[in-house]
């Protein structure tokens, strides 16, 4: 297996993850002043696991949360 490598800073190579990073920055990073790296890690983990995956609806998932979409898929 060969890892795919793209040019540095080319947002078109991986548009979905670039979009996600932009969302994370707009909804959390730019709005919060972290005092320590550990504080930032806890906040990012909480954003992903509590808000993004369990509360925030996604249009691509027919306006369900990722947790709801996964539960429906598993049923």
PDB file of C-alpha atoms in Angstrom:
ATOM      1  CA  UNK A   1       0.000   0.000   0.000  1.00  0.00           C
ATOM      2  CA  UNK A   2       1.333   3.433  -0.919  1.00  0.00           C
ATOM      3  CA  UNK A   3       0.252   6.534   0.972  1.00  0.00           C
ATOM      4  CA  UNK A   4      -1.173   9.268  -1.194  1.00  0.00           C
ATOM      5  CA  UNK A   5       0.825  12.475  -0.940  1.00  0.00           C
ATOM      6  CA  UNK A   6      -0.330  15.772  -2.328  1.00  0.00           C
ATOM      7  CA  UNK A   7       1.227  19.162  -2.714  1.00  0.00           C
ATOM      8  CA  UNK A   8       1.495  21.238   0.446  1.00  0.00           C
ATOM      9  CA  UNK A   9      -1.376  23.689   0.888  1.00  0.00           C
ATOM     10  CA  UNK A  10      -3.447  22.406  -2.030  1.00  0.00           C
ATOM     11  CA  UNK A  11      -6.999  22.491  -0.681  1.00  0.00           C
ATOM     12  CA  UNK A  12      -8.377  20.784  -3.795  1.00  0.00           C
ATOM     13  CA  UNK A  13      -6.560  17.533  -3.027  1.00  0.00           C
ATOM     14  CA  UNK A  14      -8.668  16.858   0.053  1.00  0.00           C
ATOM     15  CA  UNK A  15     -11.626  19.229  -0.014  1.00  0.00           C
ATOM     16  CA  UNK A  16     -13.741  17.415   2.588  1.00  0.00           C
ATOM     17  CA  UNK A  17     -11.144  17.521   5.357  1.00  0.00           C
ATOM     18  CA  UNK A  18     -10.206  21.095   4.467  1.00  0.00           C
ATOM     19  CA  UNK A  19     -13.874  22.039   4.814  1.00  0.00           C
ATOM     20  CA  UNK A  20     -14.063  20.270   8.177  1.00  0.00           C
ATOM     21  CA  UNK A  21     -10.945  22.055   9.452  1.00  0.00           C
ATOM     22  CA  UNK A  22     -12.456  25.371   8.369  1.00  0.00           C
ATOM     23  CA  UNK A  23     -15.627  24.582  10.305  1.00  0.00           C
ATOM     24  CA  UNK A  24     -13.671  23.597  13.425  1.00  0.00           C
ATOM     25  CA  UNK A  25     -11.735  26.843  13.284  1.00  0.00           C
ATOM     26  CA  UNK A  26     -14.840  29.029  12.758  1.00  0.00           C
ATOM     27  CA  UNK A  27     -16.970  27.329  15.409  1.00  0.00           C
ATOM     28  CA  UNK A  28     -14.345  26.760  18.119  1.00  0.00           C
ATOM     29  CA  UNK A  29     -10.732  27.760  17.589  1.00  0.00           C
ATOM     30  CA  UNK A  30     -11.203  31.412  16.589  1.00  0.00           C
ATOM     31  CA  UNK A  31     -13.839  31.962  19.303  1.00  0.00           C
ATOM     32  CA  UNK A  32     -11.833  30.565  22.216  1.00  0.00           C
ATOM     33  CA  UNK A  33      -8.629  31.668  23.904  1.00  0.00           C
ATOM     34  CA  UNK A  34      -6.881  28.601  25.274  1.00  0.00           C
ATOM     35  CA  UNK A  35      -4.419  29.029  28.135  1.00  0.00           C
ATOM     36  CA  UNK A  36      -2.711  25.680  27.680  1.00  0.00           C
ATOM     37  CA  UNK A  37      -2.344  23.006  25.045  1.00  0.00           C
ATOM     38  CA  UNK A  38      -4.160  20.558  27.348  1.00  0.00           C
ATOM     39  CA  UNK A  39      -7.118  22.942  27.589  1.00  0.00           C
ATOM     40  CA  UNK A  40      -7.250  23.145  23.787  1.00  0.00           C
ATOM     41  CA  UNK A  41      -7.106  19.358  23.470  1.00  0.00           C
ATOM     42  CA  UNK A  42     -10.013  18.907  25.904  1.00  0.00           C
ATOM     43  CA  UNK A  43     -12.091  21.560  24.111  1.00  0.00           C
ATOM     44  CA  UNK A  44     -11.436  20.071  20.665  1.00  0.00           C
ATOM     45  CA  UNK A  45     -12.266  16.567  21.899  1.00  0.00           C
ATOM     46  CA  UNK A  46     -15.521  17.847  23.438  1.00  0.00           C
ATOM     47  CA  UNK A  47     -16.400  19.741  20.244  1.00  0.00           C
ATOM     48  CA  UNK A  48     -15.932  16.639  18.110  1.00  0.00           C
ATOM     49  CA  UNK A  49     -17.371  13.944  20.372  1.00  0.00           C
ATOM     50  CA  UNK A  50     -20.157  15.857  22.105  1.00  0.00           C
ATOM     51  CA  UNK A  51     -21.250  18.620  19.741  1.00  0.00           C
ATOM     52  CA  UNK A  52     -20.237  17.674  16.183  1.00  0.00           C
ATOM     53  CA  UNK A  53     -21.015  13.946  16.330  1.00  0.00           C
ATOM     54  CA  UNK A  54     -24.023  13.961  18.672  1.00  0.00           C
ATOM     55  CA  UNK A  55     -25.795  17.335  18.423  1.00  0.00           C
ATOM     56  CA  UNK A  56     -24.945  19.146  15.177  1.00  0.00           C
ATOM     57  CA  UNK A  57     -27.153  18.135  12.256  1.00  0.00           C
ATOM     58  CA  UNK A  58     -25.573  17.616   8.827  1.00  0.00           C
ATOM     59  CA  UNK A  59     -27.317  18.308   5.539  1.00  0.00           C
ATOM     60  CA  UNK A  60     -25.424  15.453   3.850  1.00  0.00           C
ATOM     61  CA  UNK A  61     -26.983  13.070   6.407  1.00  0.00           C
ATOM     62  CA  UNK A  62     -30.549  14.244   5.712  1.00  0.00           C
ATOM     63  CA  UNK A  63     -30.357  16.671   8.654  1.00  0.00           C
ATOM     64  CA  UNK A  64     -29.438  14.028  11.202  1.00  0.00           C
ATOM     65  CA  UNK A  65     -26.475  13.958  13.537  1.00  0.00           C
ATOM     66  CA  UNK A  66     -23.692  11.509  12.656  1.00  0.00           C
ATOM     67  CA  UNK A  67     -24.679   9.428  15.710  1.00  0.00           C
ATOM     68  CA  UNK A  68     -28.309   9.253  14.517  1.00  0.00           C
ATOM     69  CA  UNK A  69     -27.250   8.344  10.979  1.00  0.00           C
ATOM     70  CA  UNK A  70     -24.983   5.576  12.257  1.00  0.00           C
ATOM     71  CA  UNK A  71     -27.718   4.195  14.542  1.00  0.00           C
ATOM     72  CA  UNK A  72     -30.185   4.165  11.631  1.00  0.00           C
ATOM     73  CA  UNK A  73     -27.611   2.414   9.444  1.00  0.00           C
ATOM     74  CA  UNK A  74     -26.904  -0.229  12.106  1.00  0.00           C
ATOM     75  CA  UNK A  75     -30.635  -0.925  12.681  1.00  0.00           C
TER      76      UNK A  75
END
